[in-house]
Amino acid sequence: MTLRVALFSDVHGNHTALEAVLGELERLGPFDLTICAGDLVFLGPSPKEVVERLQNSHIICLRGNCDGYVTGQIPDMDPPNETVRRIQAAHKEWTLTQLMPEQMDWLAERPVEYRISPLGSEDPDADLLVTHATPRSFHDDPRLCAPGVPAEEARSVFGAAGVRTVAFGHAHGHFVSSYDDLTLVNVSSTSVTPDARPAAAFTIATWQGDHWTFQQHCVTYDPSPEVERIRERRMPEHPWWQALGHQG
């Protein structure tokens, strides 16, 4: 029996990018499950709209490190330098002014992982585990969620979950890496893309009866509504929006 799962991550308060992804999923569906692997808010101008849209949907939403930072569950995100620290602090303070208390509570209550067990399979290793970063921490080192992790380290960090397939976001830029007995799938990112383009990524996972397959997609969108909100809401500057050519 086949099982289709839509996966996306790292929305970062970009409502227009989120709607672009959901529109494509509507076109490519139906899906048995749709999962957002965290970082719903932070660094984008529409955190309230993003949370509201996801709260009122059937989508399973996980907690990312940025969500934990905004809700106070992570005190610091280990910025590489003082400039990044100031940017993060300014965006956290601004995001807190945009979200309602009940939205903050909802974000804080999101689970940190979701495990999908294919119907008809009696092998727990066949499960697909979805998390924001790694099975050991939803705010683990982003390096572990990027391509090129040595096989021994990948098996130590991801293989300990007892599954052969793990999907995540965190380090922006989607890819699929195989290590014989372990497959890692980065499904990000909906926003704050690594190439500073308004192109939102998502992944479709399909259980084929004895293994998972993955199709990775991008959908372009017009960022103008977000740009207008940046100006109207006086969102602090951020390098991605500046690189996109719409801020600063």
Tab-separated table of C-alpha atoms in Angstrom:
chain	number	residue	atom	x	y	z
A	1	MET	CA	0.000	0.000	0.000
A	2	THR	CA	1.419	3.381	-1.004
A	3	LEU	CA	1.515	6.346	1.375
A	4	ARG	CA	2.087	9.937	0.239
A	5	VAL	CA	3.477	12.527	2.647
A	6	ALA	CA	4.065	16.217	1.878
A	7	LEU	CA	6.958	17.772	3.781
A	8	PHE	CA	8.162	21.350	4.098
A	9	SER	CA	10.082	23.376	6.658
A	10	ASP	CA	11.489	26.762	7.655
A	11	VAL	CA	8.614	29.089	6.784
A	12	HIS	CA	10.151	31.869	8.897
A	13	GLY	CA	7.134	34.132	8.975
A	14	ASN	CA	6.778	34.306	5.187
A	15	HIS	CA	3.051	33.886	4.586
A	16	THR	CA	3.249	34.351	0.825
A	17	ALA	CA	5.840	31.593	0.471
A	18	LEU	CA	3.717	29.329	2.660
A	19	GLU	CA	0.661	29.897	0.477
A	20	ALA	CA	2.740	29.141	-2.619
A	21	VAL	CA	3.751	25.779	-1.177
A	22	LEU	CA	0.230	24.945	-0.041
A	23	GLY	CA	-1.123	25.866	-3.465
A	24	GLU	CA	1.298	23.468	-5.158
A	25	LEU	CA	0.467	20.729	-2.681
A	26	GLU	CA	-3.206	21.201	-3.445
A	27	ARG	CA	-2.410	20.774	-7.137
A	28	LEU	CA	-0.196	17.715	-6.613
A	29	GLY	CA	-2.316	16.026	-3.939
A	30	PRO	CA	-4.042	14.381	-2.319
A	31	PHE	CA	-1.669	13.421	0.480
A	32	ASP	CA	-2.183	11.136	3.427
A	33	LEU	CA	-0.238	13.517	5.662
A	34	THR	CA	1.268	16.983	5.408
A	35	ILE	CA	4.002	17.947	7.853
A	36	CYS	CA	5.764	21.238	8.500
A	37	ALA	CA	9.104	20.449	10.122
A	38	GLY	CA	9.456	23.604	12.201
A	39	ASP	CA	10.707	27.191	12.175
A	40	LEU	CA	7.286	28.606	11.488
A	41	VAL	CA	8.227	32.110	12.651
A	42	PHE	CA	11.234	34.457	13.045
A	43	LEU	CA	13.009	36.559	10.374
A	44	GLY	CA	9.873	37.202	8.286
A	45	PRO	CA	7.166	39.888	8.402
A	46	SER	CA	4.057	37.696	8.773
A	47	PRO	CA	4.453	35.437	11.830
A	48	LYS	CA	0.884	36.002	12.997
A	49	GLU	CA	-0.584	35.086	9.612
A	50	VAL	CA	1.635	32.003	9.274
A	51	VAL	CA	0.664	30.653	12.687
A	52	GLU	CA	-3.022	31.372	12.100
A	53	ARG	CA	-2.955	29.640	8.715
A	54	LEU	CA	-1.278	26.541	10.107
A	55	GLN	CA	-3.414	26.440	13.246
A	56	ASN	CA	-6.515	26.304	11.067
A	57	SER	CA	-5.232	23.528	8.824
A	58	HIS	CA	-4.818	19.761	8.938
A	59	ILE	CA	-1.036	20.169	8.790
A	60	ILE	CA	1.098	18.541	11.484
A	61	CYS	CA	3.478	21.239	12.730
A	62	LEU	CA	6.703	20.560	14.569
A	63	ARG	CA	8.770	22.947	16.678
A	64	GLY	CA	11.975	24.354	15.250
A	65	ASN	CA	14.869	26.048	16.971
A	66	CYS	CA	13.634	29.493	15.918
A	67	ASP	CA	10.195	28.752	17.362
A	68	GLY	CA	11.892	27.672	20.585
A	69	TYR	CA	14.004	30.822	20.600
A	70	VAL	CA	10.969	33.083	20.226
A	71	THR	CA	9.017	31.241	22.944
A	72	GLY	CA	11.954	31.327	25.343
A	73	GLN	CA	12.608	27.579	25.345
A	74	ILE	CA	16.045	28.192	23.821
A	75	PRO	CA	17.843	31.106	25.500
A	76	ASP	CA	20.421	31.582	22.748
A	77	MET	CA	21.101	30.223	19.269
A	78	ASP	CA	24.926	30.395	19.413
A	79	PRO	CA	25.385	33.120	16.799
A	80	PRO	CA	28.776	33.118	15.081
A	81	ASN	CA	29.468	36.781	15.827
A	82	GLU	CA	28.097	39.876	17.541
A	83	THR	CA	26.464	41.227	14.364
A	84	VAL	CA	24.351	38.082	13.989
A	85	ARG	CA	23.559	38.169	17.698
A	86	ARG	CA	22.158	41.700	17.361
A	87	ILE	CA	20.092	40.737	14.307
A	88	GLN	CA	18.650	37.717	16.107
A	89	ALA	CA	17.826	39.701	19.239
A	90	ALA	CA	16.120	42.453	17.233
A	91	HIS	CA	14.008	39.943	15.297
A	92	LYS	CA	13.039	38.062	18.424
A	93	GLU	CA	11.892	41.274	20.112
A	94	TRP	CA	9.958	42.328	17.004
A	95	THR	CA	8.354	38.897	16.515
A	96	LEU	CA	7.132	38.933	20.112
A	97	THR	CA	5.203	42.127	19.348
A	98	GLN	CA	3.427	40.433	16.438
A	99	LEU	CA	2.192	37.193	17.995
A	100	MET	CA	-0.831	36.752	20.227
A	101	PRO	CA	-0.306	35.014	23.606
A	102	GLU	CA	-2.317	31.980	22.474
A	103	GLN	CA	-0.162	31.731	19.363
A	104	MET	CA	2.965	31.738	21.511
A	105	ASP	CA	1.492	28.952	23.633
A	106	TRP	CA	0.634	26.940	20.537
A	107	LEU	CA	4.170	27.282	19.174
A	108	ALA	CA	5.675	26.224	22.486
A	109	GLU	CA	3.471	23.129	22.581
A	110	ARG	CA	4.453	21.804	19.141
A	111	PRO	CA	6.076	18.343	19.221
A	112	VAL	CA	9.703	18.039	18.197
A	113	GLU	CA	9.282	14.943	16.025
A	114	TYR	CA	6.693	12.862	14.197
A	115	ARG	CA	7.084	9.214	13.252
A	116	ILE	CA	5.236	7.695	10.308
A	117	SER	CA	4.744	3.930	10.279
A	118	PRO	CA	3.620	2.620	6.868
A	119	LEU	CA	0.526	0.443	6.962
A	120	GLY	CA	1.314	-3.173	6.327
A	121	SER	CA	4.934	-2.899	7.382
A	122	GLU	CA	6.007	-4.816	10.468
A	123	ASP	CA	9.547	-3.435	10.351
A	124	PRO	CA	10.004	-0.396	12.659
A	125	ASP	CA	13.148	0.488	10.710
A	126	ALA	CA	10.869	1.298	7.775
A	127	ASP	CA	9.332	4.239	9.632
A	128	LEU	CA	9.952	7.783	8.418
A	129	LEU	CA	11.033	10.073	11.239
A	130	VAL	CA	10.447	13.807	10.754
A	131	THR	CA	12.105	16.386	12.991
A	132	HIS	CA	13.445	19.905	12.638
A	133	ALA	CA	17.136	19.140	13.105
A	134	THR	CA	18.257	15.745	14.402
A	135	PRO	CA	16.622	13.013	16.501
A	136	ARG	CA	18.699	14.035	19.510
A	137	SER	CA	17.782	17.751	19.472
A	138	PHE	CA	15.475	20.093	17.556
A	139	HIS	CA	18.192	22.761	17.830
A	140	ASP	CA	21.242	20.640	17.021
A	141	ASP	CA	24.264	21.863	15.050
A	142	PRO	CA	23.035	22.940	11.553
A	143	ARG	CA	26.166	21.378	10.085
A	144	LEU	CA	24.612	17.977	10.745
A	145	CYS	CA	21.649	18.894	8.526
A	146	ALA	CA	23.800	19.946	5.565
A	147	PRO	CA	25.229	17.734	2.816
A	148	GLY	CA	28.507	15.943	3.322
A	149	VAL	CA	28.218	14.688	6.907
A	150	PRO	CA	30.683	11.783	7.275
A	151	ALA	CA	28.943	8.406	7.265
A	152	GLU	CA	30.100	7.388	10.727
A	153	GLU	CA	28.863	10.651	12.249
A	154	ALA	CA	25.570	10.485	10.324
A	155	ARG	CA	24.885	6.980	11.609
A	156	SER	CA	25.788	8.012	15.152
A	157	VAL	CA	23.496	11.064	15.186
A	158	PHE	CA	20.578	9.967	12.994
A	159	GLY	CA	20.793	6.170	13.106
A	160	ALA	CA	20.291	6.085	16.854
A	161	ALA	CA	16.593	6.819	16.256
A	162	GLY	CA	16.089	3.239	15.088
A	163	VAL	CA	14.859	4.130	11.594
A	164	ARG	CA	16.483	4.057	8.185
A	165	THR	CA	15.005	7.356	6.962
A	166	VAL	CA	14.998	10.780	8.632
A	167	ALA	CA	13.572	14.000	7.174
A	168	PHE	CA	14.385	17.459	8.547
A	169	GLY	CA	15.037	21.121	7.749
A	170	HIS	CA	17.211	23.493	9.815
A	171	ALA	CA	20.135	23.895	7.366
A	172	HIS	CA	18.466	25.592	4.422
A	173	GLY	CA	18.824	23.815	1.086
A	174	HIS	CA	17.068	20.571	0.192
A	175	PHE	CA	18.883	17.349	-0.666
A	176	VAL	CA	18.754	13.569	-0.259
A	177	SER	CA	21.834	11.734	1.063
A	178	SER	CA	22.127	7.945	1.245
A	179	TYR	CA	24.509	6.003	3.465
A	180	ASP	CA	23.561	2.455	2.448
A	181	ASP	CA	21.437	1.693	5.514
A	182	LEU	CA	20.455	5.330	6.248
A	183	THR	CA	18.761	8.011	4.146
A	184	LEU	CA	18.742	11.677	5.188
A	185	VAL	CA	16.303	14.086	3.543
A	186	ASN	CA	16.488	17.842	3.988
A	187	VAL	CA	13.113	19.316	2.980
A	188	SER	CA	13.861	23.022	3.514
A	189	SER	CA	13.399	25.787	2.953
A	190	THR	CA	10.128	27.581	2.380
A	191	SER	CA	11.781	30.942	3.101
A	192	VAL	CA	15.257	32.407	3.695
A	193	THR	CA	16.494	30.279	0.811
A	194	PRO	CA	20.268	29.792	0.449
A	195	ASP	CA	20.404	31.473	-2.962
A	196	ALA	CA	18.291	34.507	-1.971
A	197	ARG	CA	15.521	33.698	-4.459
A	198	PRO	CA	11.757	33.722	-3.832
A	199	ALA	CA	11.492	29.990	-4.513
A	200	ALA	CA	9.897	27.852	-1.794
A	201	ALA	CA	11.003	24.232	-1.433
A	202	PHE	CA	9.008	21.171	-0.443
A	203	THR	CA	9.383	17.410	-0.689
A	204	ILE	CA	6.964	14.591	-1.457
A	205	ALA	CA	7.728	11.280	0.271
A	206	THR	CA	6.065	8.130	-1.045
A	207	TRP	CA	6.072	4.717	0.605
A	208	GLN	CA	6.328	2.196	-2.215
A	209	GLY	CA	5.490	-0.904	-0.193
A	210	ASP	CA	9.038	-1.718	0.845
A	211	HIS	CA	10.954	1.581	0.666
A	212	TRP	CA	10.543	5.371	0.605
A	213	THR	CA	11.103	7.534	-2.470
A	214	PHE	CA	11.426	11.325	-2.545
A	215	GLN	CA	10.631	14.059	-5.047
A	216	GLN	CA	11.943	17.533	-4.267
A	217	HIS	CA	10.282	20.628	-5.695
A	218	CYS	CA	10.506	24.422	-5.677
A	219	VAL	CA	7.746	26.898	-6.445
A	220	THR	CA	8.431	30.552	-7.227
A	221	TYR	CA	6.257	33.335	-5.848
A	222	ASP	CA	5.966	37.109	-5.845
A	223	PRO	CA	7.365	38.418	-2.522
A	224	SER	CA	5.693	41.825	-2.888
A	225	PRO	CA	3.063	41.272	-0.160
A	226	GLU	CA	5.802	40.409	2.323
A	227	VAL	CA	7.897	43.372	1.243
A	228	GLU	CA	4.962	45.673	1.894
A	229	ARG	CA	4.488	44.178	5.353
A	230	ILE	CA	8.177	44.682	6.116
A	231	ARG	CA	7.701	48.388	5.498
A	232	GLU	CA	4.324	48.719	7.156
A	233	ARG	CA	5.327	46.781	10.266
A	234	ARG	CA	8.873	48.149	10.488
A	235	MET	CA	10.475	44.756	10.676
A	236	PRO	CA	14.202	44.919	11.499
A	237	GLU	CA	16.613	44.522	8.628
A	238	HIS	CA	17.771	41.060	7.644
A	239	PRO	CA	20.467	40.087	5.092
A	240	TRP	CA	18.196	37.682	3.177
A	241	TRP	CA	15.566	40.296	2.446
A	242	GLN	CA	18.338	42.738	1.575
A	243	ALA	CA	19.944	40.222	-0.795
A	244	LEU	CA	16.554	39.674	-2.350
A	245	GLY	CA	16.675	43.374	-3.163
A	246	HIS	CA	13.664	44.412	-1.143
A	247	GLN	CA	15.033	45.823	2.094
A	248	GLY	CA	17.621	48.360	3.055
